[in-house]
Amino acid sequence: TSTLLKLARLDMGSESFEHVPVDLGSVVTAELRFLASVARERDLAVSCNVAAGSAVEGDPEVLRIVVSNLLGNAVQHAPPGSTVACGLARAEQGWSLEVVNDAGDLQPGDLAALCEPFWRGDDSRGDRQRAGLGLALSHALALRADLRLEFSLVGGRLRAALSGGQPSDTPTPRNGSSS
């Protein structure tokens, strides 16, 4: 619901995007802490290569929402006993947060549908607790915030990459934990 509210406020013009330093490492760490019990229940190995203090420029709420959806999707849909990994890559032109997980029976043809509302792909994604909106809303929000959200499938692993402009050089970034 926070994603829908954010999109509605942006569309109505009652809110605009912030462009401030955000500690992406703290955002990722907080979300992984929230998902830890689900990961344990599903016997997932989770690795994170995003250090606290890893600042990027962006809107704290947008980054929190999209990162939450990407990590939550990976933990919920990775086959039990597999691995979920995330890492931050920096380049001269910007940054990219990658979340990678075993894709189960996801097929290359499914990639185009990942960001379609209500798409769940197969029976394992069809539980009644999820509506199939998280990636669709995250994709829409990322586009409006001038971020890129792309998916690829290589060797049976799904790679979700959220990328943006310049990495921030600010030493005291915001933690992005607003709701």
Tab-separated table of C-alpha atoms in Angstrom, residues 34-154:
chain	number	residue	atom	x	y	z
A	34	PHE	CA	13.051	-8.223	8.349
A	35	LEU	CA	13.188	-11.223	5.961
A	36	ALA	CA	15.579	-13.325	8.085
A	37	SER	CA	12.928	-15.581	9.612
A	38	VAL	CA	11.368	-16.333	6.210
A	39	ALA	CA	14.820	-17.096	4.788
A	40	ARG	CA	15.516	-19.465	7.697
A	41	GLU	CA	12.138	-21.198	7.290
A	42	ARG	CA	12.884	-21.718	3.600
A	43	ASP	CA	16.464	-22.862	4.323
A	44	LEU	CA	17.929	-20.110	2.140
A	45	ALA	CA	21.517	-18.973	2.273
A	46	VAL	CA	21.566	-15.180	2.037
A	47	SER	CA	24.684	-13.227	1.173
A	48	CYS	CA	24.985	-9.470	1.074
A	49	ASN	CA	27.815	-7.442	-0.389
A	50	VAL	CA	26.389	-3.992	0.340
A	51	ALA	CA	28.242	-2.303	3.169
A	52	ALA	CA	26.628	0.096	5.604
A	53	GLY	CA	27.503	3.605	4.498
A	54	SER	CA	27.193	2.727	0.794
A	55	ALA	CA	25.556	5.959	-0.293
A	56	VAL	CA	23.672	6.496	-3.530
A	57	GLU	CA	21.712	9.510	-4.708
A	58	GLY	CA	17.952	9.061	-4.778
A	59	ASP	CA	14.612	9.251	-3.042
A	60	PRO	CA	14.794	7.394	0.313
A	61	GLU	CA	11.194	6.143	0.200
A	62	VAL	CA	11.422	4.974	-3.410
A	63	LEU	CA	14.646	3.098	-2.734
A	64	ARG	CA	13.206	1.490	0.404
A	65	ILE	CA	10.064	0.354	-1.422
A	66	VAL	CA	11.847	-1.048	-4.476
A	67	VAL	CA	14.625	-2.752	-2.485
A	68	SER	CA	12.017	-4.253	-0.164
A	69	ASN	CA	10.088	-5.679	-3.106
A	70	LEU	CA	13.174	-7.062	-4.854
A	71	LEU	CA	14.558	-8.772	-1.755
A	72	GLY	CA	11.131	-9.961	-0.625
A	73	ASN	CA	10.435	-11.432	-4.057
A	74	ALA	CA	13.790	-13.222	-4.077
A	75	VAL	CA	13.295	-14.706	-0.606
A	76	GLN	CA	9.695	-15.740	-1.287
A	77	HIS	CA	10.301	-17.318	-4.691
A	78	ALA	CA	13.792	-18.832	-4.519
A	79	PRO	CA	13.551	-22.616	-4.230
A	80	PRO	CA	14.037	-23.894	-0.663
A	81	GLY	CA	17.667	-24.667	0.111
A	82	SER	CA	19.021	-22.266	-2.516
A	83	THR	CA	20.875	-18.943	-2.326
A	84	VAL	CA	19.826	-15.298	-2.479
A	85	ALA	CA	22.646	-12.807	-3.026
A	86	CYS	CA	22.738	-9.048	-3.297
A	87	GLY	CA	25.547	-6.695	-4.111
A	88	LEU	CA	26.238	-3.105	-5.054
A	89	ALA	CA	28.368	-2.291	-8.073
A	90	ARG	CA	29.645	1.198	-8.753
A	91	ALA	CA	30.762	2.611	-12.046
A	92	GLU	CA	31.683	6.031	-13.337
A	93	GLN	CA	28.177	6.456	-14.749
A	94	GLY	CA	26.344	5.364	-11.573
A	95	TRP	CA	25.459	2.411	-9.386
A	96	SER	CA	23.620	-0.889	-9.639
A	97	LEU	CA	22.101	-2.981	-6.868
A	98	GLU	CA	21.778	-6.589	-7.963
A	99	VAL	CA	19.611	-9.221	-6.315
A	100	VAL	CA	20.225	-12.743	-7.622
A	101	ASN	CA	18.385	-15.939	-6.745
A	102	ASP	CA	17.783	-19.399	-8.142
A	103	ALA	CA	14.816	-19.056	-10.452
A	104	GLY	CA	13.160	-22.446	-10.057
A	105	ASP	CA	11.115	-23.041	-13.178
A	106	LEU	CA	11.075	-19.411	-14.381
A	107	GLN	CA	11.656	-19.324	-18.140
A	108	PRO	CA	13.312	-16.649	-20.327
A	109	GLY	CA	9.907	-15.908	-21.870
A	110	ASP	CA	8.582	-15.031	-18.407
A	111	LEU	CA	10.930	-12.045	-17.999
A	112	ALA	CA	8.721	-9.709	-20.038
A	113	ALA	CA	5.766	-10.524	-17.770
A	114	LEU	CA	7.539	-10.056	-14.415
A	115	CYS	CA	6.453	-6.420	-14.159
A	116	GLU	CA	2.888	-6.973	-15.362
A	117	PRO	CA	0.239	-6.516	-12.664
A	118	PHE	CA	-1.163	-9.755	-11.223
A	119	TRP	CA	1.304	-12.007	-13.083
A	120	ARG	CA	2.469	-14.908	-10.959
A	121	GLY	CA	3.828	-17.292	-13.565
A	122	ASP	CA	3.217	-20.659	-12.003
A	123	ASP	CA	1.445	-22.396	-9.146
A	124	SER	CA	4.272	-21.650	-6.693
A	125	ARG	CA	3.645	-17.939	-7.203
A	126	GLY	CA	-0.127	-18.240	-6.961
A	127	ASP	CA	-0.663	-18.182	-3.215
A	128	ARG	CA	-3.530	-16.110	-1.891
A	129	GLN	CA	-1.305	-13.934	0.309
A	130	ARG	CA	0.186	-12.111	-2.672
A	131	ALA	CA	-1.577	-10.153	-5.392
A	132	GLY	CA	1.235	-10.116	-7.957
A	133	LEU	CA	1.643	-6.335	-7.778
A	134	GLY	CA	5.004	-5.820	-6.048
A	135	LEU	CA	7.293	-5.908	-9.074
A	136	ALA	CA	4.791	-4.058	-11.292
A	137	LEU	CA	4.472	-1.200	-8.802
A	138	SER	CA	8.207	-1.162	-8.095
A	139	HIS	CA	8.939	-0.978	-11.815
A	140	ALA	CA	6.503	1.937	-12.261
A	141	LEU	CA	7.944	3.756	-9.269
A	142	ALA	CA	11.535	3.189	-10.417
A	143	LEU	CA	10.755	4.555	-13.883
A	144	ARG	CA	9.185	7.695	-12.441
A	145	ALA	CA	12.237	8.187	-10.213
A	146	ASP	CA	14.647	7.939	-13.182
A	147	LEU	CA	15.934	4.558	-12.033
A	148	ARG	CA	16.240	1.432	-14.147
A	149	LEU	CA	14.867	-1.924	-13.034
A	150	GLU	CA	15.897	-4.779	-15.294
A	151	PHE	CA	15.675	-8.552	-15.076
A	152	SER	CA	17.743	-11.266	-16.705
A	153	LEU	CA	17.887	-15.019	-16.440
A	154	VAL	CA	21.246	-16.750	-16.729
